Short mmCIF file of N, CA and C and ligand atoms in Angstrom, two decimals:
data_model
loop_
_atom_site.label_atom_id
_atom_site.label_comp_id
_atom_site.label_asym_id
_atom_site.label_seq_id
_atom_site.Cartn_x
_atom_site.Cartn_y
_atom_site.Cartn_z
N UNK A 1 98.75 79.98 113.46
CA UNK A 1 99.30 81.08 114.22
C UNK A 1 98.39 82.22 114.39
N UNK A 2 98.13 82.62 115.60
CA UNK A 2 97.28 83.78 115.86
C UNK A 2 98.32 85.00 115.90
N UNK A 3 98.09 85.83 114.88
CA UNK A 3 98.98 86.95 114.75
C UNK A 3 98.82 88.00 115.86
N UNK A 4 97.68 87.87 116.62
CA UNK A 4 97.49 88.85 117.65
C UNK A 4 98.08 88.47 119.07
N UNK A 5 98.59 87.15 119.05
CA UNK A 5 99.19 86.66 120.24
C UNK A 5 100.34 87.65 120.71
N UNK A 6 100.53 87.84 122.01
CA UNK A 6 101.55 88.71 122.52
C UNK A 6 102.75 87.91 122.98
N UNK A 7 103.95 88.40 122.82
CA UNK A 7 105.09 87.79 123.34
C UNK A 7 105.85 88.73 124.33
N UNK A 8 106.59 88.08 125.12
CA UNK A 8 107.52 88.90 126.00
C UNK A 8 108.77 89.16 125.26
N UNK A 9 109.09 90.37 125.04
CA UNK A 9 110.35 90.67 124.25
C UNK A 9 111.27 91.49 125.14
N UNK A 10 112.45 91.04 125.22
CA UNK A 10 113.49 91.76 126.03
C UNK A 10 114.38 92.48 125.14
N UNK A 11 114.66 93.80 125.42
CA UNK A 11 115.50 94.59 124.57
C UNK A 11 116.97 94.09 124.61
N UNK A 12 117.50 93.98 123.46
CA UNK A 12 118.88 93.53 123.30
C UNK A 12 119.85 94.66 122.70
N UNK A 13 119.32 95.34 121.70
CA UNK A 13 119.97 96.49 121.18
C UNK A 13 119.02 97.73 121.08
N UNK A 14 119.38 98.81 121.74
CA UNK A 14 118.46 99.91 121.80
C UNK A 14 118.53 100.66 120.44
N UNK A 15 117.48 101.53 120.28
CA UNK A 15 117.52 102.35 118.98
C UNK A 15 118.77 103.22 118.99
N UNK A 16 119.14 103.75 120.10
CA UNK A 16 120.42 104.53 120.20
C UNK A 16 121.63 103.83 119.82
N UNK A 17 121.77 102.50 120.30
CA UNK A 17 122.93 101.71 119.85
C UNK A 17 122.88 101.48 118.45
N UNK A 18 121.72 101.05 117.93
CA UNK A 18 121.58 100.76 116.54
C UNK A 18 121.96 101.94 115.66
N UNK A 19 121.42 103.04 116.01
CA UNK A 19 121.61 104.24 115.14
C UNK A 19 123.07 104.73 115.20
N UNK A 20 123.69 104.59 116.34
CA UNK A 20 125.04 105.01 116.53
C UNK A 20 125.95 104.13 115.61
N UNK A 21 125.76 102.88 115.72
CA UNK A 21 126.54 101.89 114.90
C UNK A 21 126.31 102.10 113.38
N UNK A 22 125.03 102.35 113.03
CA UNK A 22 124.77 102.52 111.54
C UNK A 22 125.42 103.84 111.07
N UNK A 23 125.48 104.82 111.94
CA UNK A 23 126.14 106.06 111.52
C UNK A 23 127.60 105.75 111.29
N UNK A 24 128.30 104.88 112.10
CA UNK A 24 129.67 104.56 111.93
C UNK A 24 129.81 103.83 110.59
N UNK A 25 128.89 102.80 110.31
CA UNK A 25 128.99 102.11 109.08
C UNK A 25 128.87 103.04 107.84
N UNK A 26 127.93 103.95 107.97
CA UNK A 26 127.66 105.01 106.96
C UNK A 26 128.95 105.82 106.63
N UNK A 27 129.64 106.16 107.70
CA UNK A 27 130.91 106.92 107.63
C UNK A 27 131.97 106.05 106.92
N UNK A 28 132.05 104.72 107.32
CA UNK A 28 132.99 103.86 106.63
C UNK A 28 132.74 103.68 105.17
N UNK A 29 131.47 103.51 104.84
CA UNK A 29 131.13 103.35 103.37
C UNK A 29 131.49 104.60 102.67
N UNK A 30 131.14 105.83 103.32
CA UNK A 30 131.49 107.08 102.59
C UNK A 30 132.97 107.13 102.30
N UNK A 31 133.84 106.80 103.31
CA UNK A 31 135.27 106.77 103.04
C UNK A 31 135.69 105.86 101.99
N UNK A 32 135.12 104.55 101.99
CA UNK A 32 135.57 103.53 101.07
C UNK A 32 135.26 103.96 99.65
N UNK A 33 134.13 104.60 99.43
CA UNK A 33 133.68 104.92 98.00
C UNK A 33 133.81 106.47 97.68
N UNK A 34 134.63 107.12 98.38
CA UNK A 34 134.78 108.58 98.20
C UNK A 34 134.99 108.85 96.75
N UNK A 35 134.36 109.92 96.24
CA UNK A 35 134.54 110.30 94.77
C UNK A 35 133.73 109.52 93.77
N UNK A 36 132.95 108.47 94.38
CA UNK A 36 132.13 107.63 93.47
C UNK A 36 130.69 107.66 93.89
N UNK A 37 129.88 107.00 93.11
CA UNK A 37 128.53 106.82 93.59
C UNK A 37 128.26 105.34 93.89
N UNK A 38 127.25 105.17 94.80
CA UNK A 38 126.89 103.77 95.22
C UNK A 38 125.40 103.40 94.88
N UNK A 39 125.24 102.09 94.79
CA UNK A 39 123.91 101.59 94.44
C UNK A 39 123.46 100.64 95.52
N UNK A 40 122.64 101.20 96.44
CA UNK A 40 122.16 100.33 97.55
C UNK A 40 121.02 99.38 97.13
N UNK A 41 121.18 98.16 97.49
CA UNK A 41 120.17 97.14 97.22
C UNK A 41 119.53 96.62 98.55
N UNK A 42 118.36 97.10 98.79
CA UNK A 42 117.65 96.71 100.06
C UNK A 42 116.86 95.36 99.76
N UNK A 43 117.24 94.30 100.65
CA UNK A 43 116.62 93.11 100.47
C UNK A 43 115.37 93.05 101.38
N UNK A 44 114.18 93.22 100.58
CA UNK A 44 112.88 93.18 101.35
C UNK A 44 112.55 91.87 102.10
N UNK A 45 111.82 92.01 103.12
CA UNK A 45 111.30 93.28 103.84
C UNK A 45 112.22 93.65 104.92
N UNK A 46 112.90 92.69 105.51
CA UNK A 46 113.57 92.94 106.76
C UNK A 46 114.55 94.07 106.80
N UNK A 47 115.05 94.40 105.60
CA UNK A 47 116.21 95.39 105.60
C UNK A 47 115.65 96.84 105.53
N UNK A 48 114.42 97.06 105.38
CA UNK A 48 113.95 98.45 105.05
C UNK A 48 114.23 99.46 106.04
N UNK A 49 114.22 99.14 107.39
CA UNK A 49 114.56 100.09 108.45
C UNK A 49 115.90 100.38 108.46
N UNK A 50 116.84 99.33 108.38
CA UNK A 50 118.31 99.50 108.30
C UNK A 50 118.69 100.29 107.06
N UNK A 51 118.17 100.02 105.94
CA UNK A 51 118.48 100.74 104.72
C UNK A 51 118.26 102.19 104.74
N UNK A 52 117.09 102.55 105.28
CA UNK A 52 116.71 104.00 105.27
C UNK A 52 117.73 104.76 106.24
N UNK A 53 117.96 104.19 107.37
CA UNK A 53 118.79 104.73 108.34
C UNK A 53 120.22 104.88 107.84
N UNK A 54 120.67 103.77 107.25
CA UNK A 54 122.05 103.75 106.65
C UNK A 54 122.20 104.84 105.47
N UNK A 55 121.23 104.84 104.52
CA UNK A 55 121.30 105.64 103.40
C UNK A 55 121.37 107.10 103.80
N UNK A 56 120.85 107.48 104.94
CA UNK A 56 120.88 108.95 105.44
C UNK A 56 122.29 109.27 105.95
N UNK A 57 123.08 108.21 106.27
CA UNK A 57 124.40 108.38 106.87
C UNK A 57 125.49 108.22 105.83
N UNK A 58 125.17 107.98 104.55
CA UNK A 58 126.23 107.81 103.48
C UNK A 58 126.19 109.08 102.75
N UNK A 59 127.30 109.80 102.76
CA UNK A 59 127.37 111.15 101.98
C UNK A 59 128.00 110.96 100.65
N UNK A 60 127.24 110.26 99.74
CA UNK A 60 127.65 109.99 98.38
C UNK A 60 126.42 109.98 97.48
N UNK A 61 126.71 110.35 96.21
CA UNK A 61 125.56 110.10 95.26
C UNK A 61 125.02 108.71 95.29
N UNK A 62 123.78 108.49 95.32
CA UNK A 62 123.26 107.20 95.56
C UNK A 62 121.94 106.86 94.82
N UNK A 63 121.86 105.58 94.43
CA UNK A 63 120.58 105.08 94.01
C UNK A 63 120.12 104.00 95.04
N UNK A 64 118.90 103.98 95.32
CA UNK A 64 118.36 102.95 96.27
C UNK A 64 117.40 102.04 95.48
N UNK A 65 117.63 100.83 95.55
CA UNK A 65 116.77 99.87 94.82
C UNK A 65 116.31 98.78 95.73
N UNK A 66 115.26 97.98 95.37
CA UNK A 66 114.69 96.96 96.12
C UNK A 66 114.59 95.55 95.46
N UNK A 67 114.87 94.54 96.25
CA UNK A 67 114.74 93.22 95.65
C UNK A 67 114.02 92.37 96.74
N UNK A 68 113.20 91.45 96.13
CA UNK A 68 112.54 90.56 97.11
C UNK A 68 112.77 89.06 96.56
N UNK A 69 113.20 88.19 97.40
CA UNK A 69 113.48 86.83 96.97
C UNK A 69 113.03 85.85 98.07
N UNK A 70 112.89 84.60 97.46
CA UNK A 70 112.65 83.52 98.37
C UNK A 70 113.51 82.35 97.86
N UNK A 71 113.91 81.46 98.71
CA UNK A 71 114.69 80.26 98.32
C UNK A 71 113.95 79.00 98.49
N UNK A 72 114.20 78.09 97.56
CA UNK A 72 113.64 76.79 97.59
C UNK A 72 114.57 75.91 98.27
N UNK A 73 114.09 75.09 99.29
CA UNK A 73 115.03 74.11 100.02
C UNK A 73 116.17 74.78 100.61
N UNK A 74 115.96 75.94 101.18
CA UNK A 74 116.99 76.70 101.73
C UNK A 74 117.88 75.92 102.75
N UNK A 75 117.31 75.15 103.53
CA UNK A 75 118.00 74.49 104.60
C UNK A 75 118.59 73.17 104.20
N UNK A 76 118.11 72.57 103.03
CA UNK A 76 118.53 71.28 102.82
C UNK A 76 119.55 71.10 101.60
N UNK A 77 119.40 72.07 100.65
CA UNK A 77 120.24 72.03 99.51
C UNK A 77 121.08 73.31 99.36
N UNK A 78 122.33 73.11 99.00
CA UNK A 78 123.27 74.22 98.90
C UNK A 78 123.29 74.75 97.54
N UNK A 79 122.92 74.03 96.55
CA UNK A 79 122.86 74.42 95.14
C UNK A 79 121.48 74.85 94.62
N UNK A 80 120.68 75.30 95.50
CA UNK A 80 119.28 75.69 95.10
C UNK A 80 119.21 76.85 94.31
N UNK A 81 117.92 77.20 93.98
CA UNK A 81 117.66 78.43 93.21
C UNK A 81 117.12 79.57 93.94
N UNK A 82 117.39 80.79 93.58
CA UNK A 82 116.78 81.89 94.20
C UNK A 82 115.54 82.27 93.36
N UNK A 83 114.38 82.39 94.06
CA UNK A 83 113.20 82.74 93.41
C UNK A 83 113.08 84.27 93.47
N UNK A 84 113.21 85.04 92.44
CA UNK A 84 113.20 86.50 92.51
C UNK A 84 111.72 86.88 92.41
N UNK A 85 111.15 87.40 93.47
CA UNK A 85 109.70 87.77 93.53
C UNK A 85 109.56 89.18 93.04
N UNK A 86 110.65 90.11 93.30
CA UNK A 86 110.68 91.40 92.78
C UNK A 86 112.06 91.74 92.50
N UNK A 87 112.40 92.06 91.21
CA UNK A 87 113.77 92.35 90.85
C UNK A 87 114.06 93.76 90.91
N UNK A 88 115.37 94.10 90.69
CA UNK A 88 115.85 95.51 90.73
C UNK A 88 115.13 96.18 89.52
N UNK A 89 115.08 97.55 89.64
CA UNK A 89 114.45 98.36 88.47
C UNK A 89 115.48 98.65 87.37
N UNK A 90 116.80 98.67 87.84
CA UNK A 90 117.79 99.23 86.82
C UNK A 90 118.90 98.13 86.65
N UNK A 91 119.76 98.24 85.65
CA UNK A 91 120.91 97.48 85.45
C UNK A 91 121.98 97.91 86.54
N UNK A 92 122.73 96.93 87.08
CA UNK A 92 123.73 97.26 88.03
C UNK A 92 125.10 97.22 87.40
N UNK A 93 125.21 96.99 86.06
CA UNK A 93 126.49 96.91 85.40
C UNK A 93 127.31 98.21 85.67
N UNK A 94 128.51 97.97 86.08
CA UNK A 94 129.36 99.17 86.34
C UNK A 94 129.15 99.88 87.55
N UNK A 95 128.24 99.43 88.34
CA UNK A 95 127.91 100.20 89.58
C UNK A 95 128.65 99.60 90.85
N UNK A 96 128.81 100.50 91.83
CA UNK A 96 129.32 99.99 93.12
C UNK A 96 128.11 99.54 93.92
N UNK A 97 127.74 98.28 93.76
CA UNK A 97 126.65 97.78 94.43
C UNK A 97 126.90 97.40 95.91
N UNK A 98 126.01 97.84 96.82
CA UNK A 98 126.03 97.48 98.20
C UNK A 98 124.84 96.79 98.64
N UNK A 99 124.88 95.48 98.88
CA UNK A 99 123.68 94.68 99.25
C UNK A 99 123.50 94.91 100.76
N UNK A 100 122.29 95.30 101.11
CA UNK A 100 122.02 95.64 102.48
C UNK A 100 120.97 94.64 103.05
N UNK A 101 121.54 93.80 103.98
CA UNK A 101 120.66 92.76 104.57
C UNK A 101 120.42 93.00 106.07
N UNK A 102 119.36 92.45 106.58
CA UNK A 102 118.98 92.62 107.97
C UNK A 102 119.87 91.74 108.89
N UNK A 103 119.99 90.47 108.42
CA UNK A 103 120.62 89.41 109.22
C UNK A 103 121.08 88.36 108.45
N UNK A 104 122.36 87.91 108.70
CA UNK A 104 122.93 86.80 107.93
C UNK A 104 122.92 85.55 108.96
N UNK A 105 122.13 84.57 108.50
CA UNK A 105 121.82 83.42 109.40
C UNK A 105 122.57 82.24 108.78
N UNK A 106 121.92 81.27 108.17
CA UNK A 106 122.70 80.19 107.45
C UNK A 106 123.54 80.70 106.35
N UNK A 107 123.06 81.79 105.75
CA UNK A 107 123.77 82.35 104.57
C UNK A 107 123.28 81.81 103.26
N UNK A 108 122.37 80.88 103.27
CA UNK A 108 122.00 80.27 102.08
C UNK A 108 121.41 81.18 101.01
N UNK A 109 120.44 81.95 101.37
CA UNK A 109 119.78 82.82 100.45
C UNK A 109 120.81 83.91 99.94
N UNK A 110 121.60 84.35 100.81
CA UNK A 110 122.55 85.42 100.41
C UNK A 110 123.61 84.91 99.57
N UNK A 111 124.16 83.74 99.66
CA UNK A 111 125.15 83.35 98.81
C UNK A 111 124.68 83.13 97.43
N UNK A 112 123.47 82.75 97.23
CA UNK A 112 122.82 82.65 95.87
C UNK A 112 122.63 84.04 95.29
N UNK A 113 122.20 84.88 96.15
CA UNK A 113 121.92 86.25 95.71
C UNK A 113 123.21 87.02 95.26
N UNK A 114 124.19 86.73 96.02
CA UNK A 114 125.48 87.41 95.64
C UNK A 114 125.95 86.76 94.28
N UNK A 115 125.84 85.58 94.05
CA UNK A 115 126.22 84.91 92.82
C UNK A 115 125.37 85.58 91.69
N UNK A 116 124.13 85.63 91.95
CA UNK A 116 123.18 86.25 90.85
C UNK A 116 123.71 87.67 90.48
N UNK A 117 123.98 88.53 91.54
CA UNK A 117 124.42 89.86 91.27
C UNK A 117 125.76 89.93 90.52
N UNK A 118 126.65 89.01 90.96
CA UNK A 118 128.04 89.13 90.34
C UNK A 118 127.94 88.82 88.76
N UNK A 119 127.00 88.04 88.40
CA UNK A 119 126.78 87.73 87.03
C UNK A 119 126.28 88.95 86.21
N UNK A 120 125.86 89.96 86.91
CA UNK A 120 125.30 91.20 86.24
C UNK A 120 126.40 92.21 86.13
N UNK A 121 127.68 91.89 86.43
CA UNK A 121 128.83 92.73 86.10
C UNK A 121 128.84 94.08 86.84
N UNK A 122 128.60 94.10 88.12
CA UNK A 122 128.75 95.41 88.83
C UNK A 122 130.27 95.73 88.82
N UNK A 123 130.59 96.99 89.11
CA UNK A 123 132.00 97.42 89.26
C UNK A 123 132.50 96.83 90.52
N UNK A 124 131.78 96.99 91.56
CA UNK A 124 132.22 96.30 92.85
C UNK A 124 130.82 95.81 93.47
N UNK A 125 131.07 94.73 94.27
CA UNK A 125 129.88 94.13 95.01
C UNK A 125 130.26 93.84 96.49
N UNK A 126 129.68 94.65 97.33
CA UNK A 126 129.92 94.52 98.73
C UNK A 126 128.71 94.22 99.49
N UNK A 127 128.84 93.51 100.73
CA UNK A 127 127.74 93.14 101.45
C UNK A 127 127.79 93.78 102.84
N UNK A 128 126.58 94.34 103.23
CA UNK A 128 126.51 95.00 104.45
C UNK A 128 125.29 94.43 105.27
N UNK A 129 125.55 93.94 106.41
CA UNK A 129 124.46 93.34 107.25
C UNK A 129 124.50 93.91 108.59
N UNK A 130 123.22 94.28 109.07
CA UNK A 130 123.06 94.91 110.34
C UNK A 130 123.55 93.82 111.48
N UNK A 131 123.01 92.64 111.33
CA UNK A 131 123.24 91.60 112.26
C UNK A 131 123.86 90.25 111.61
N UNK A 132 124.64 89.72 112.44
CA UNK A 132 125.35 88.49 111.90
C UNK A 132 125.35 87.45 113.02
N UNK A 133 124.85 86.19 112.70
CA UNK A 133 124.84 85.10 113.63
C UNK A 133 125.82 84.06 113.09
N UNK A 134 127.09 84.27 113.35
CA UNK A 134 128.09 83.37 112.79
C UNK A 134 127.94 81.85 113.15
N UNK A 135 127.34 81.55 114.36
CA UNK A 135 127.20 80.28 114.81
C UNK A 135 126.19 79.48 113.98
N UNK A 136 125.43 80.20 113.20
CA UNK A 136 124.39 79.52 112.42
C UNK A 136 124.81 79.26 110.96
N UNK A 137 125.95 79.70 110.59
CA UNK A 137 126.44 79.64 109.16
C UNK A 137 126.59 78.24 108.68
N UNK A 138 125.93 77.89 107.56
CA UNK A 138 126.19 76.62 106.99
C UNK A 138 126.81 76.69 105.56
N UNK A 139 126.79 77.98 105.03
CA UNK A 139 127.38 78.13 103.67
C UNK A 139 128.76 78.84 103.92
N UNK A 140 129.75 78.23 103.26
CA UNK A 140 131.14 78.71 103.47
C UNK A 140 131.39 79.82 102.42
N UNK A 141 132.37 80.70 102.73
CA UNK A 141 132.84 81.70 101.76
C UNK A 141 131.96 82.94 101.70
N UNK A 142 131.16 83.18 102.68
CA UNK A 142 130.39 84.49 102.65
C UNK A 142 131.28 85.56 103.34
N UNK A 143 131.57 86.53 102.68
CA UNK A 143 132.43 87.54 103.27
C UNK A 143 131.43 88.89 103.43
N UNK A 144 131.28 89.20 104.78
CA UNK A 144 130.51 90.43 105.15
C UNK A 144 131.43 91.54 105.33
N UNK A 145 131.24 92.45 104.27
CA UNK A 145 132.27 93.66 104.34
C UNK A 145 131.95 94.58 105.47
N UNK A 146 130.71 94.87 105.82
CA UNK A 146 130.27 95.71 106.86
C UNK A 146 129.27 95.06 107.77
N UNK A 147 129.66 94.83 109.03
CA UNK A 147 128.63 94.21 109.98
C UNK A 147 128.31 95.17 111.06
N UNK A 148 127.10 95.30 111.45
CA UNK A 148 126.64 96.04 112.54
C UNK A 148 126.99 95.44 113.91
N UNK A 149 126.43 94.30 114.15
CA UNK A 149 126.62 93.56 115.38
C UNK A 149 126.71 91.98 115.21
N UNK A 150 127.57 91.27 115.81
CA UNK A 150 127.57 89.94 115.86
C UNK A 150 126.75 89.49 117.12
N UNK A 151 125.76 88.62 116.86
CA UNK A 151 124.84 88.29 117.96
C UNK A 151 124.89 86.79 118.12
N UNK A 152 124.45 86.36 119.37
CA UNK A 152 124.33 84.87 119.74
C UNK A 152 123.16 84.27 118.91
N UNK A 153 123.18 82.96 118.97
CA UNK A 153 122.15 82.20 118.25
C UNK A 153 120.81 82.13 118.94
N UNK A 154 120.26 83.32 118.92
CA UNK A 154 118.87 83.51 119.52
C UNK A 154 117.95 84.27 118.48
N UNK A 155 116.75 83.97 118.42
CA UNK A 155 115.87 84.60 117.48
C UNK A 155 115.54 86.07 117.92
N UNK A 156 115.76 86.97 116.97
CA UNK A 156 115.51 88.39 117.28
C UNK A 156 114.43 89.05 116.46
N UNK A 157 113.78 89.97 116.97
CA UNK A 157 112.81 90.73 116.25
C UNK A 157 112.91 92.35 116.40
N UNK A 158 112.35 93.02 115.57
CA UNK A 158 112.34 94.43 115.64
C UNK A 158 113.25 95.09 114.67
N UNK A 159 113.11 96.37 114.43
CA UNK A 159 113.99 97.10 113.50
C UNK A 159 113.98 96.46 112.20
N UNK A 160 112.68 95.99 111.79
CA UNK A 160 112.66 95.43 110.46
C UNK A 160 112.46 93.85 110.49
N UNK A 161 113.04 93.30 111.59
CA UNK A 161 112.97 91.82 111.62
C UNK A 161 111.67 91.38 112.23
N UNK A 162 111.08 90.22 111.66
CA UNK A 162 109.83 89.89 112.06
C UNK A 162 109.83 88.42 112.68
N UNK A 163 108.72 88.16 113.48
CA UNK A 163 108.32 86.82 113.78
C UNK A 163 106.93 86.59 113.18
N UNK A 164 106.77 85.79 112.15
CA UNK A 164 105.50 85.64 111.54
C UNK A 164 104.93 86.93 111.10
N UNK A 165 105.73 87.80 110.50
CA UNK A 165 105.33 89.15 110.02
C UNK A 165 105.08 90.17 111.07
N UNK A 166 105.29 89.82 112.42
CA UNK A 166 105.01 90.91 113.41
C UNK A 166 106.24 91.45 113.96
N UNK A 167 106.14 92.51 114.57
CA UNK A 167 107.22 93.14 115.41
C UNK A 167 108.19 93.90 114.60
N UNK A 168 108.08 94.04 113.20
CA UNK A 168 108.93 94.77 112.41
C UNK A 168 109.20 96.26 112.86
N UNK A 169 108.00 96.78 113.43
CA UNK A 169 108.02 98.24 113.73
C UNK A 169 108.61 98.53 115.12
N UNK A 170 109.09 97.44 115.87
CA UNK A 170 109.74 97.86 117.11
C UNK A 170 111.01 98.70 116.77
N UNK A 171 111.17 99.81 117.57
CA UNK A 171 112.34 100.58 117.27
C UNK A 171 113.67 100.11 117.71
N UNK A 172 113.59 98.86 118.43
CA UNK A 172 114.83 98.24 118.97
C UNK A 172 114.88 96.81 118.46
N UNK A 173 116.05 96.18 118.73
CA UNK A 173 116.07 94.71 118.49
C UNK A 173 115.97 94.06 119.81
N UNK A 174 115.13 92.94 119.85
CA UNK A 174 114.86 92.28 121.07
C UNK A 174 114.67 90.75 120.86
N UNK A 175 114.90 90.01 121.85
CA UNK A 175 114.72 88.63 121.93
C UNK A 175 113.29 88.30 122.44
N UNK A 176 112.71 87.32 121.67
CA UNK A 176 111.46 86.74 122.18
C UNK A 176 111.68 85.81 123.37
N UNK A 177 111.26 86.22 124.49
CA UNK A 177 111.52 85.35 125.78
C UNK A 177 110.74 84.21 125.83
N UNK A 178 109.42 84.41 125.75
CA UNK A 178 108.59 83.32 125.89
C UNK A 178 107.12 83.69 125.37
N UNK A 179 106.19 82.88 125.22
CA UNK A 179 104.88 83.16 124.71
C UNK A 179 103.96 83.36 125.80
N UNK A 180 103.03 84.27 125.61
CA UNK A 180 101.91 84.53 126.48
C UNK A 180 100.67 84.38 125.80
N UNK A 181 99.75 83.82 126.46
CA UNK A 181 98.47 83.65 125.68
C UNK A 181 97.57 84.89 125.90
P1 IMP B 1 119.46 82.65 105.63
O1 IMP B 1 120.80 83.35 105.90
O2 IMP B 1 119.41 82.30 104.11
O3 IMP B 1 119.39 81.47 106.52
O4 IMP B 1 118.22 83.51 105.95
C1 IMP B 1 118.31 84.75 106.47
C2 IMP B 1 116.90 85.29 106.69
O5 IMP B 1 116.22 84.54 107.64
C3 IMP B 1 116.87 86.65 107.05
O6 IMP B 1 116.91 87.58 105.98
C4 IMP B 1 115.71 86.74 107.89
O7 IMP B 1 114.53 87.06 107.10
C5 IMP B 1 115.51 85.39 108.55
N1 IMP B 1 116.02 85.26 109.87
C6 IMP B 1 117.16 84.68 110.30
N2 IMP B 1 117.32 84.79 111.63
C7 IMP B 1 116.28 85.52 112.05
C8 IMP B 1 116.02 86.12 113.43
O8 IMP B 1 116.63 85.84 114.40
N3 IMP B 1 114.96 86.86 113.37
C9 IMP B 1 114.14 87.14 112.38
N4 IMP B 1 114.46 86.77 111.04
C10 IMP B 1 115.55 85.90 110.93
MG1 MG B 2 114.87 88.69 105.35
#
């Protein structure tokens, strides 16, 4: 893969639409946990743009932490293992943990991750995803507490999401239409 190759990308969600919706989610989370503190867990790397924008819109005492994982056999095995490449810095025992994800696709990685977190005895464990592709779900029982946008089964880039590590810095979410040499 030549990482310099250019693609035609069509805008699907503008920065204004994204930030407006993220502000709404921030307000919902503020209401839900009023009087308490929250522990945001950003799943690297795709969620970094969403996490920073969301964190600014939550008016509560907060810790922000980061986790990086990869899955073995993600598409073929449902009982696989999560490989933790970078773990959280602190214990989440007794915390209101909010897992912040860029996109829920098959749900494989995330279901394993939520199981891992639940074993660490947080006070509450909620899931917040900027994008959801319900048509792609292969894992049952994933409950997304806060969803930004439900989107069709098309590959998206931008606002943290990559195609072969590119396009994370686009300020909008777009579809890759076709490839140009
Ligand atoms: P899954 O839910 O375990 O299948 O994997 C979700 C992960 O796949 C996300 O965290 C993204 O890194 C990646 N992913 C899924 N769909 C897309 C997409 O449309 N664009 C970019 N990355 C995607
Ligand atoms: Mg990701």
